[in-house]
PDB file of N, CA and C in Angstrom:
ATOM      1  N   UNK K   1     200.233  30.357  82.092  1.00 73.00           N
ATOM      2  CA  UNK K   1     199.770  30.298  83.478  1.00 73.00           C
ATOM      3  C   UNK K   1     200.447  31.381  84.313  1.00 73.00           C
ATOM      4  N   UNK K   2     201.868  31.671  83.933  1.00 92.00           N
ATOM      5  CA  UNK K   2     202.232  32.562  85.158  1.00 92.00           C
ATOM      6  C   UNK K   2     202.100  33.886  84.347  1.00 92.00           C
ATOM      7  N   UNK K   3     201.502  34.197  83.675  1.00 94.00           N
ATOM      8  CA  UNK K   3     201.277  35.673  83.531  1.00 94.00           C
ATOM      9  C   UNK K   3     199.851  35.836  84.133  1.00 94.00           C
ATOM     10  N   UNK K   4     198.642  34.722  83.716  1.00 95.00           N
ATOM     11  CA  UNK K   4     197.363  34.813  84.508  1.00 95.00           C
ATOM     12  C   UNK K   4     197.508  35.256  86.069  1.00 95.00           C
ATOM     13  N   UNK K   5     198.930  33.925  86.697  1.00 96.00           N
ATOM     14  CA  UNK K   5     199.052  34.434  88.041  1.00 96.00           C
ATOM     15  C   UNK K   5     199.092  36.109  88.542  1.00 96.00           C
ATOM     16  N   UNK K   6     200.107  36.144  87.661  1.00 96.00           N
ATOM     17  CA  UNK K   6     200.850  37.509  87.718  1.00 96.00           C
ATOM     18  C   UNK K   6     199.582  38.822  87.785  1.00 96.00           C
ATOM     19  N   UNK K   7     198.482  38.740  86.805  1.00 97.00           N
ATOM     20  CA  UNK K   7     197.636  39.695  86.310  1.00 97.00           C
ATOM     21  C   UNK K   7     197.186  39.566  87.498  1.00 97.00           C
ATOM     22  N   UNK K   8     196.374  38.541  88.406  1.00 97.00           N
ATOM     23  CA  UNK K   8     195.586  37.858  89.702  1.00 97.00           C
ATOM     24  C   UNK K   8     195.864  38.988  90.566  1.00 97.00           C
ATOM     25  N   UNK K   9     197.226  38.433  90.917  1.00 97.00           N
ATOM     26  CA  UNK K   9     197.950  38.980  91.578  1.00 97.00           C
ATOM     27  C   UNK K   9     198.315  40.393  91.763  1.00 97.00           C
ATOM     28  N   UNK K  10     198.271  40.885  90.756  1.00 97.00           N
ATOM     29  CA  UNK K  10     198.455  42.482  90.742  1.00 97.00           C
ATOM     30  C   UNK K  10     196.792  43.311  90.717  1.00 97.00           C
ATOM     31  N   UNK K  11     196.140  42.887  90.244  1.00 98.00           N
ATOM     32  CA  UNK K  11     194.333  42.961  90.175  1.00 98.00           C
ATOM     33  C   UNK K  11     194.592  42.797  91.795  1.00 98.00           C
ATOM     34  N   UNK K  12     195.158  41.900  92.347  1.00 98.00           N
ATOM     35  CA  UNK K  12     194.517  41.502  94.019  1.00 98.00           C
ATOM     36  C   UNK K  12     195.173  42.974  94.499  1.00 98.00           C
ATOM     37  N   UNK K  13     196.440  43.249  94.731  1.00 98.00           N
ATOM     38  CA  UNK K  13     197.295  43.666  95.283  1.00 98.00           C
ATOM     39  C   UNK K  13     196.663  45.534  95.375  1.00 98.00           C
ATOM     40  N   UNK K  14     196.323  45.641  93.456  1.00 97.00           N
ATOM     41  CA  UNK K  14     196.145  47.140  93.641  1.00 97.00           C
ATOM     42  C   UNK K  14     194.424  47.273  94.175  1.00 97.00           C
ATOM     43  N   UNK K  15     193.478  46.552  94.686  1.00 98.00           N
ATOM     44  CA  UNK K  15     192.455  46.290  95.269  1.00 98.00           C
ATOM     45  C   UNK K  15     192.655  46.559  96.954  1.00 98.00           C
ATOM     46  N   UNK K  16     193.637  45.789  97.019  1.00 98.00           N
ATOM     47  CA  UNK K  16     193.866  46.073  98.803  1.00 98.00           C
ATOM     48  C   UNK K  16     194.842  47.652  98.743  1.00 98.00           C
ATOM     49  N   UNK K  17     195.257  47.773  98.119  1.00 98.00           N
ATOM     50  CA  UNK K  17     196.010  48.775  98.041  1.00 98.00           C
ATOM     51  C   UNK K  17     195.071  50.178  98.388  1.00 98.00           C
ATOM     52  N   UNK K  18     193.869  50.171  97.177  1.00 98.00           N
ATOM     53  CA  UNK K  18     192.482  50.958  97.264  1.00 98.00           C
ATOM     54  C   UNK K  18     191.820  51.053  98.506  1.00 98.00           C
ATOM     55  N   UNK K  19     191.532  49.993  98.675  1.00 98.00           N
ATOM     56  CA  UNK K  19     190.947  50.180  99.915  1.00 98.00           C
ATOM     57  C   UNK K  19     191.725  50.186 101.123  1.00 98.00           C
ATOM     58  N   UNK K  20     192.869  50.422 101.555  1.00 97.00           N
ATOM     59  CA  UNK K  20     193.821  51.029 102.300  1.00 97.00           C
ATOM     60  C   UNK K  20     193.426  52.251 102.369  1.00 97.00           C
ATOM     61  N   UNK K  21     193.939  52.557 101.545  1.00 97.00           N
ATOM     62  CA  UNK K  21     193.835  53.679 100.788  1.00 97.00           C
ATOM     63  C   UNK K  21     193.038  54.949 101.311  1.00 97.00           C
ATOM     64  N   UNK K  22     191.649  54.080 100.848  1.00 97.00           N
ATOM     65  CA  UNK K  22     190.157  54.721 101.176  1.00 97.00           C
ATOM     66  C   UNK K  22     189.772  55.053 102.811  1.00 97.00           C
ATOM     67  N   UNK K  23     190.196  53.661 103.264  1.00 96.00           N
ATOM     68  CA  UNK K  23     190.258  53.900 104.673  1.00 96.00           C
ATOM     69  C   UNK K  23     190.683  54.670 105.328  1.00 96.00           C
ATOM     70  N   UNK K  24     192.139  55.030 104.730  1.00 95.00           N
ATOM     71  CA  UNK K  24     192.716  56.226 106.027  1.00 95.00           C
ATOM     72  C   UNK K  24     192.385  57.580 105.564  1.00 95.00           C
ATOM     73  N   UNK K  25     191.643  57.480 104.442  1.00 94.00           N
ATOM     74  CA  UNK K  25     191.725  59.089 104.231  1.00 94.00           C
ATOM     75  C   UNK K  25     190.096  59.391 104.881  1.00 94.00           C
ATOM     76  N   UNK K  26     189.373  58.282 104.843  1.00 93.00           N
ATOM     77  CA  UNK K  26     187.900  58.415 105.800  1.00 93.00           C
ATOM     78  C   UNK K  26     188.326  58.653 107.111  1.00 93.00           C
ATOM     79  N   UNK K  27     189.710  57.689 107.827  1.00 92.00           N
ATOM     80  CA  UNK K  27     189.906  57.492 109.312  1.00 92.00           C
ATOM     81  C   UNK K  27     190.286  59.409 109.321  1.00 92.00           C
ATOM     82  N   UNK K  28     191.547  59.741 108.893  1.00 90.00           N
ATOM     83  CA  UNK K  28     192.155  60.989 108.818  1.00 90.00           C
ATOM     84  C   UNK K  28     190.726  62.077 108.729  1.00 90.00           C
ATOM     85  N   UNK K  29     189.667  61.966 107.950  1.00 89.00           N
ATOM     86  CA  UNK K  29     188.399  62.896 107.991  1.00 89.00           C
ATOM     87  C   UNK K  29     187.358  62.795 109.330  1.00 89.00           C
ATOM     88  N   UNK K  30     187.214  61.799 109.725  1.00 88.00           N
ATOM     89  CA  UNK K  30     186.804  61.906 110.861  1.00 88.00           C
ATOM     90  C   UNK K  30     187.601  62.279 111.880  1.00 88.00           C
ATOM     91  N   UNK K  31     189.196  61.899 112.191  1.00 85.00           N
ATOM     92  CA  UNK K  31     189.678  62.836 113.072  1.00 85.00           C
ATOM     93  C   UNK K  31     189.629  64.135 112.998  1.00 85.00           C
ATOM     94  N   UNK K  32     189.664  64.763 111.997  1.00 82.00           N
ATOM     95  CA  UNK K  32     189.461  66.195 111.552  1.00 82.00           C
ATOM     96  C   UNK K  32     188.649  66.778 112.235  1.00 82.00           C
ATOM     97  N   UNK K  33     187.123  66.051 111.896  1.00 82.00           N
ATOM     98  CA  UNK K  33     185.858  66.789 112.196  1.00 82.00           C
ATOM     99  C   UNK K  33     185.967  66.683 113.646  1.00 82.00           C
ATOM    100  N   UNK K  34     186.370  65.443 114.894  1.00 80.00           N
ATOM    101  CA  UNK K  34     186.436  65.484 115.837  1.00 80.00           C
ATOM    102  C   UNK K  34     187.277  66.813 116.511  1.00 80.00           C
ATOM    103  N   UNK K  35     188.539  66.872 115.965  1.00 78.00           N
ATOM    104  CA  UNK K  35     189.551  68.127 116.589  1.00 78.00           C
ATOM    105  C   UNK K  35     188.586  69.395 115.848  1.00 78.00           C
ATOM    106  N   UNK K  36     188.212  69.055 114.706  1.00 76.00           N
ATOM    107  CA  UNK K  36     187.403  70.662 114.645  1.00 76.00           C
ATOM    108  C   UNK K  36     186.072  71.140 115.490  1.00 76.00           C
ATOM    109  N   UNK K  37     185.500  70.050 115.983  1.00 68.00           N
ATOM    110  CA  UNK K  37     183.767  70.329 117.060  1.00 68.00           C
ATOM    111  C   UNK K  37     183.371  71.215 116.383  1.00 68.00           C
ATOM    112  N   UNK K  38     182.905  72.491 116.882  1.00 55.00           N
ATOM    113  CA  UNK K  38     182.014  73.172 116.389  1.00 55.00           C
ATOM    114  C   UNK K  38     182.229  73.773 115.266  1.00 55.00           C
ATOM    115  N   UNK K  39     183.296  73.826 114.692  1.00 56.00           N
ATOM    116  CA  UNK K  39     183.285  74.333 113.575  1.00 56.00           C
ATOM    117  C   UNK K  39     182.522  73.019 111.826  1.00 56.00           C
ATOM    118  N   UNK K  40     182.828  72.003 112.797  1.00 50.00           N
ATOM    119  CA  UNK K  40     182.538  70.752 111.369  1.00 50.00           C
ATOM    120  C   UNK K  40     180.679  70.728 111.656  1.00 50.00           C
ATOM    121  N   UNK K  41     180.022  71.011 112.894  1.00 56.00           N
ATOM    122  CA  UNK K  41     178.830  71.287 113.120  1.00 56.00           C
ATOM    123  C   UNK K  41     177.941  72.234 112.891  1.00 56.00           C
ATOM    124  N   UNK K  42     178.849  73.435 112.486  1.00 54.00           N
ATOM    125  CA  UNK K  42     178.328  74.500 111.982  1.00 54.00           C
ATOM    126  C   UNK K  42     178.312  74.037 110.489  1.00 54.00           C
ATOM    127  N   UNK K  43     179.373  73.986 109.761  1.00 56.00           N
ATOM    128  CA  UNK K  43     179.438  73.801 108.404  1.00 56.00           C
ATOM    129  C   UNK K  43     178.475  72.639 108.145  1.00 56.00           C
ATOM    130  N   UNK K  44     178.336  71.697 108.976  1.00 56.00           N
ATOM    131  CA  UNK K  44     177.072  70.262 108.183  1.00 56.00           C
ATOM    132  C   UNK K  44     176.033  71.447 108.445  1.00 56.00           C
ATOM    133  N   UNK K  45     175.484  72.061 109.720  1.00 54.00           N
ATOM    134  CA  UNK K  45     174.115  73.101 109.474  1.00 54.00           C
ATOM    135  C   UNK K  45     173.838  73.833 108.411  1.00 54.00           C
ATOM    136  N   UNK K  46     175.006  74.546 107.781  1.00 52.00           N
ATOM    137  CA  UNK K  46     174.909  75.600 106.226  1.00 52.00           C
ATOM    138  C   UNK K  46     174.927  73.995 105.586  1.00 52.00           C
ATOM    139  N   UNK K  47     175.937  73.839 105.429  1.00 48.00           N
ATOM    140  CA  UNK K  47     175.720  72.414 104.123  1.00 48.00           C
ATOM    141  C   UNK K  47     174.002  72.396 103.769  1.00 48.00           C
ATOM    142  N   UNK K  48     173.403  71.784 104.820  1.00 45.00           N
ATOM    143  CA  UNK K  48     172.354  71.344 104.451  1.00 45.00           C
ATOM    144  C   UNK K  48     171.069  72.364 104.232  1.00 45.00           C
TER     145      UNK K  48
END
């Protein structure tokens, strides 16, 4: 039983961990594009 816990538990832990994770590096990219303006508006125009 306490290794099942244990596995749970670490499965839970590196899950929130991920999506931490994920979040600030999306939050950190949108500040980017905000302090960059026209330059992140030019580059989506070529992008596409």
């Amino acid at each position: 039983m306490n290794d099942t816990v244990l596995l749970i538990t670490g499965i839970s832990v590196f899950g929130l961990m991920s999506i931490a994770v994920i979040l600030t590096v999306m939050e950190f990219n949108s500040i980017r594009d905000r302090r960059s303006g026209r330059r992140a508006a030019s580059q989506g125009k070529t992008d596409e």
